[in-house]
Tab-separated table of C-alpha atoms and ligand atoms in Angstrom:
chain	number	residue	atom	x	y	z
U	972	UNK	CA	38.255	91.401	56.120
U	973	UNK	CA	40.306	90.041	58.869
U	974	UNK	CA	38.705	86.263	58.680
U	975	UNK	CA	39.504	86.198	54.691
U	976	UNK	CA	42.746	86.383	55.432
U	977	UNK	CA	42.981	83.820	58.404
U	978	UNK	CA	41.354	81.907	56.255
U	979	UNK	CA	43.847	81.984	53.105
U	980	UNK	CA	46.565	81.287	55.475
U	981	UNK	CA	44.986	78.300	57.251
U	982	UNK	CA	45.351	76.336	53.365
U	983	UNK	CA	47.217	78.288	51.327
U	984	UNK	CA	50.285	76.272	51.098
U	985	UNK	CA	51.139	74.244	48.053
U	986	UNK	CA	52.194	71.326	50.114
U	987	UNK	CA	49.436	71.080	52.309
U	988	UNK	CA	46.657	71.022	49.623
U	989	UNK	CA	44.146	68.480	49.978
U	990	UNK	CA	45.985	66.532	53.016
U	991	UNK	CA	44.289	65.999	56.121
U	992	UNK	CA	45.592	68.481	58.987
U	993	UNK	CA	48.587	67.065	60.711
U	994	UNK	CA	47.509	64.685	64.254
U	995	UNK	CA	49.388	67.279	66.898
U	996	UNK	CA	50.508	64.723	69.838
U	997	UNK	CA	50.188	65.454	73.122
U	998	UNK	CA	53.173	66.672	75.070
U	999	UNK	CA	53.605	66.758	78.214
U	1000	UNK	CA	54.577	70.233	79.282
U	1001	UNK	CA	58.193	69.678	81.470
U	1002	UNK	CA	58.224	72.147	84.352
U	1003	UNK	CA	61.910	73.388	83.575
U	1004	UNK	CA	63.756	72.605	80.231
U	1005	UNK	CA	66.156	69.749	80.728
U	1006	UNK	CA	69.759	71.393	81.036
U	1007	UNK	CA	72.875	69.571	80.443
U	1008	UNK	CA	75.180	71.806	82.511
U	1009	UNK	CA	79.060	73.176	81.782
U	1010	UNK	CA	80.759	75.124	84.127
U	1011	UNK	CA	84.407	75.895	84.123
U	1012	UNK	CA	86.772	76.791	86.902
U	1013	UNK	CA	89.933	78.860	87.093
U	1014	UNK	CA	91.717	79.993	89.451
U	1015	UNK	CA	94.556	82.784	89.968
U	1016	UNK	CA	96.467	83.270	92.640
U	1017	UNK	CA	99.763	85.167	93.548
U	1018	UNK	CA	102.075	87.119	96.101
U	1019	UNK	CA	104.042	90.127	96.835
U	1020	UNK	CA	107.481	90.838	98.814
U	1021	UNK	CA	107.709	93.480	101.097
U	1022	UNK	CA	108.909	96.551	99.098
U	1023	UNK	CA	113.147	97.071	98.785
U	1024	UNK	CA	114.750	100.549	98.689
U	1025	UNK	CA	117.211	100.884	96.210
U	1026	UNK	CA	119.531	103.464	95.302
U	1027	UNK	CA	118.401	104.884	92.329
U	1028	UNK	CA	120.452	106.178	89.180
U	1029	UNK	CA	120.978	105.317	85.823
U	1030	UNK	CA	122.241	102.406	86.607
U	1031	UNK	CA	118.993	100.699	88.787
U	1032	UNK	CA	116.931	99.377	86.634
U	1033	UNK	CA	119.671	97.107	84.932
U	1034	UNK	CA	120.212	95.385	88.173
U	1035	UNK	CA	116.908	93.631	87.569
U	1036	UNK	CA	117.152	90.598	86.106
U	1037	UNK	CA	120.463	89.446	88.108
U	1038	UNK	CA	117.843	89.324	90.892
U	1039	UNK	CA	116.587	86.497	89.251
U	1040	UNK	CA	120.087	84.368	89.382
U	1041	UNK	CA	119.258	80.930	91.004
U	1042	UNK	CA	115.458	81.366	90.914
U	1043	UNK	CA	114.380	81.340	87.166
U	1044	UNK	CA	113.829	78.098	85.177
U	1045	UNK	CA	113.808	79.451	82.345
U	1046	UNK	CA	114.943	82.586	80.383
U	1047	UNK	CA	114.938	86.111	82.000
U	1048	UNK	CA	112.422	88.778	79.830
U	1049	UNK	CA	112.271	92.018	81.286
U	1050	UNK	CA	109.074	93.859	80.084
U	1051	UNK	CA	109.538	97.922	80.548
U	1052	UNK	CA	106.163	99.656	81.243
U	1053	UNK	CA	103.602	100.506	78.824
U	1054	UNK	CA	103.997	103.369	76.115
U	1055	UNK	CA	102.083	105.861	77.931
U	1056	UNK	CA	99.249	106.498	74.581
U	1057	UNK	CA	98.307	102.297	75.500
U	1058	UNK	CA	96.016	103.609	78.314
U	1059	UNK	CA	93.220	101.255	78.294
U	1060	UNK	CA	95.808	97.628	77.765
U	1061	UNK	CA	93.796	95.146	79.369
U	1062	UNK	CA	93.919	91.041	78.469
U	1063	UNK	CA	90.979	90.963	78.736
U	1064	UNK	CA	89.707	89.311	75.069
U	1065	UNK	CA	85.953	90.081	74.400
U	1066	UNK	CA	86.783	93.605	75.309
U	1067	UNK	CA	88.616	94.048	71.748
U	1068	UNK	CA	89.483	97.912	71.557
U	1069	UNK	CA	91.674	97.101	75.268
U	1070	UNK	CA	92.751	93.491	74.325
U	1071	UNK	CA	94.193	94.796	70.873
U	1072	UNK	CA	96.022	97.942	73.099
U	1073	UNK	CA	97.471	94.872	74.987
U	1074	UNK	CA	98.697	92.960	72.520
U	1075	UNK	CA	99.971	95.801	70.871
U	1076	UNK	CA	102.495	95.916	74.723
U	1077	UNK	CA	102.965	92.680	75.613
U	1078	UNK	CA	101.944	90.486	72.047
U	1079	UNK	CA	105.880	90.052	70.690
U	1080	UNK	CA	106.615	88.433	74.867
U	1081	UNK	CA	107.282	84.873	75.653
U	1082	UNK	CA	104.349	83.198	76.560
U	1083	UNK	CA	105.684	82.823	80.019
U	1084	UNK	CA	105.557	86.145	80.110
U	1085	UNK	CA	102.213	86.999	78.949
U	1086	UNK	CA	101.259	84.097	81.185
U	1087	UNK	CA	102.768	86.079	83.878
U	1088	UNK	CA	101.177	89.107	82.930
U	1089	UNK	CA	98.344	87.411	82.452
U	1090	UNK	CA	97.435	87.059	85.990
U	1091	UNK	CA	99.679	89.044	87.662
U	1092	UNK	CA	97.747	91.656	85.417
U	1093	UNK	CA	94.761	90.342	86.656
U	1094	UNK	CA	95.351	89.734	89.994
U	1095	UNK	CA	96.176	94.188	90.133
U	1096	UNK	CA	99.483	92.289	91.475
U	1097	UNK	CA	101.496	95.156	88.574
U	1098	UNK	CA	100.588	97.851	87.130
U	1099	UNK	CA	102.174	97.569	83.706
U	1100	UNK	CA	101.262	101.030	82.602
U	1101	UNK	CA	104.690	102.278	85.712
U	1102	UNK	CA	105.722	98.833	86.629
U	1103	UNK	CA	109.152	97.273	85.199
U	1104	UNK	CA	108.844	93.658	85.522
U	1105	UNK	CA	111.921	91.418	85.019
U	1106	UNK	CA	110.309	87.982	84.849
U	1107	UNK	CA	110.643	84.320	84.795
U	1108	UNK	CA	109.204	80.756	84.880
U	1109	UNK	CA	110.205	80.115	88.577
U	1110	UNK	CA	108.923	75.973	88.875
U	1111	UNK	CA	106.728	73.910	87.499
U	1112	UNK	CA	106.280	72.737	83.623
U	1113	UNK	CA	105.608	74.509	80.270
U	1114	UNK	CA	102.993	72.921	77.807
U	1115	UNK	CA	104.033	72.091	74.754
U	1116	UNK	CA	103.368	75.617	72.582
U	1117	UNK	CA	104.978	77.224	76.418
U	1118	UNK	CA	102.857	78.225	78.495
U	1119	UNK	CA	103.155	77.474	81.913
U	1120	UNK	CA	101.435	74.497	83.117
U	1121	UNK	CA	98.681	75.726	85.728
U	1122	UNK	CA	100.825	74.006	88.809
U	1123	UNK	CA	103.721	75.953	87.658
U	1124	UNK	CA	105.065	79.263	89.092
U	1125	UNK	CA	105.962	82.551	87.597
U	1126	UNK	CA	107.100	85.747	88.115
U	1127	UNK	CA	110.577	87.914	89.431
U	1128	UNK	CA	111.149	91.275	90.300
U	1129	UNK	CA	108.845	95.134	90.705
U	1130	UNK	CA	110.374	97.706	90.417
U	1131	UNK	CA	108.961	101.533	90.036
U	1132	UNK	CA	110.659	105.008	90.825
U	1133	UNK	CA	109.694	106.532	94.246
U	1134	UNK	CA	107.665	109.722	94.058
U	1135	UNK	CA	109.677	111.686	96.824
U	1136	UNK	CA	113.622	110.107	97.115
U	1137	UNK	CA	114.073	108.945	93.637
U	1138	UNK	CA	115.065	105.439	94.461
U	1139	UNK	CA	113.938	102.399	93.268
U	1140	UNK	CA	111.665	100.805	95.131
U	1141	UNK	CA	111.742	96.652	94.313
U	1142	UNK	CA	109.651	93.923	95.221
U	1143	UNK	CA	109.213	90.477	94.987
U	1144	UNK	CA	106.181	88.885	93.171
U	1145	UNK	CA	104.876	85.679	91.871
U	1146	UNK	CA	101.597	83.836	90.743
U	1147	UNK	CA	100.172	80.917	89.821
U	1148	UNK	CA	96.669	79.220	88.596
U	1149	UNK	CA	94.272	78.033	85.806
U	1150	UNK	CA	92.068	74.801	85.696
U	1151	UNK	CA	93.125	73.474	88.997
U	1152	UNK	CA	95.293	73.895	91.963
U	1153	UNK	CA	97.620	71.487	93.679
U	1154	UNK	CA	98.635	71.365	97.675
U	1155	UNK	CA	101.926	72.284	98.091
U	1156	UNK	CA	102.329	75.230	95.339
U	1157	UNK	CA	101.147	77.706	98.151
U	1158	UNK	CA	104.222	76.873	100.270
U	1159	UNK	CA	106.450	76.647	97.179
U	1160	UNK	CA	105.638	80.319	96.638
U	1161	UNK	CA	106.610	80.911	99.872
U	1162	UNK	CA	109.525	79.899	99.605
U	1163	UNK	CA	110.208	81.552	95.961
U	1164	UNK	CA	109.116	84.896	97.233
U	1165	UNK	CA	111.382	84.478	100.190
U	1166	UNK	CA	114.590	83.653	98.162
U	1167	UNK	CA	113.895	86.797	95.199
U	1168	UNK	CA	113.548	89.089	98.507
U	1169	UNK	CA	116.868	87.864	99.488
U	1170	UNK	CA	118.401	88.297	95.992
U	1171	UNK	CA	117.079	91.737	96.354
U	1172	UNK	CA	118.265	92.624	99.584
U	1173	UNK	CA	121.737	91.112	98.440
U	1174	UNK	CA	121.738	93.823	95.175
U	1175	UNK	CA	124.260	96.340	95.816
U	1176	UNK	CA	122.577	100.057	96.626
U	1177	UNK	CA	119.623	98.056	98.808
U	1178	UNK	CA	119.155	99.821	101.751
U	1179	UNK	CA	116.379	98.482	103.667
U	1180	UNK	CA	112.801	97.218	103.546
U	1181	UNK	CA	110.271	99.704	102.902
U	1182	UNK	CA	106.231	99.589	102.631
U	1183	UNK	CA	105.658	99.927	98.914
U	1184	UNK	CA	103.072	102.777	97.914
U	1185	UNK	CA	101.055	102.784	95.175
U	1186	UNK	CA	102.414	105.713	93.619
U	1187	UNK	CA	100.254	108.727	91.874
U	1188	UNK	CA	98.905	109.724	95.772
U	1189	UNK	CA	94.850	109.061	96.386
U	1190	UNK	CA	92.771	107.173	93.393
U	1191	UNK	CA	90.690	109.489	91.748
U	1192	UNK	CA	92.413	112.629	93.359
U	1193	UNK	CA	94.638	114.801	91.252
U	1194	UNK	CA	97.156	113.801	89.787
U	1195	UNK	CA	99.298	115.954	86.609
U	1196	UNK	CA	101.508	114.803	83.639
U	1197	UNK	CA	105.393	113.990	84.173
U	1198	UNK	CA	106.942	116.631	81.580
U	1199	UNK	CA	109.484	113.641	80.294
U	1200	UNK	CA	107.671	110.476	79.581
U	1201	UNK	CA	104.077	111.269	79.606
U	1202	UNK	CA	102.816	108.956	82.139
U	1203	UNK	CA	99.650	111.104	83.367
U	1204	UNK	CA	99.050	109.663	86.929
U	1205	UNK	CA	101.999	111.852	88.923
U	1206	UNK	CA	101.126	112.607	92.731
U	1207	UNK	CA	100.951	116.394	92.336
U	1208	UNK	CA	103.665	117.304	95.263
U	1209	UNK	CA	105.921	114.111	93.211
U	1210	UNK	CA	109.562	115.040	92.873
U	1211	UNK	CA	110.420	111.833	90.632
U	1212	UNK	CA	108.353	110.357	87.720
U	1213	UNK	CA	107.470	106.919	89.037
U	1214	UNK	CA	107.777	105.357	85.778
U	1215	UNK	CA	111.121	106.595	84.488
U	1216	UNK	CA	112.416	108.399	87.531
U	1217	UNK	CA	112.789	111.656	86.360
U	1218	UNK	CA	112.819	115.052	88.948
U	1219	UNK	CA	109.175	116.287	87.880
U	1220	UNK	CA	109.140	120.144	87.044
U	1221	UNK	CA	106.658	121.745	89.116
U	1222	UNK	CA	105.078	125.600	87.295
O	1985	ZN	ZN1	107.608	109.726	83.615
């Protein structure tokens, strides 16, 4: 029975009926497939300064965009921390749910701001879940669609509220990169970072330099949720929320 089946298969095709079996050309089997190589190298970099402690209060955040005076070469955009409901937002396009949340939060921002957030969030230089970010193009060119070239430098100042004192902690941040690199970009970025830091220190209410501690305590440790804005990663003993700056109510 199985032999019958095989025979039928060999001669069953109407097109081949009566035809001689096709000759099989002898072919050398290569050790490895001949490969055409494809490669893309992307390189991103960022720098952040020490923090500057600023007297807290309702008007403190309004000062941020002024700290880019004389440094920004485009419009300045202030990016508010993301809505607390957008918990998985990430600029990773193949992770569609994360990318959709990211676009819901930042899709309406300018190309310069989206590029800056992409670079700085990828490098963990800003955390838009609680950081407020005043952002602009600082050096270099944009392409015809308005996106910064790889050699352009973007950035500005980033702020969150100190969990124990309620002061605003502001730091300077710059970033760049893409399909290329330029020798002098690092040096230019350092200069821009210094000018931004000076602007922060010159702001009214500046109390001096401070280390920037990531809010929320140890990663993976216990946290509580802010009663005002719903931010879930507040240190259990925090007096103020790092995202909205309101005083925490502890039971
Ligand atoms: Zn809050």
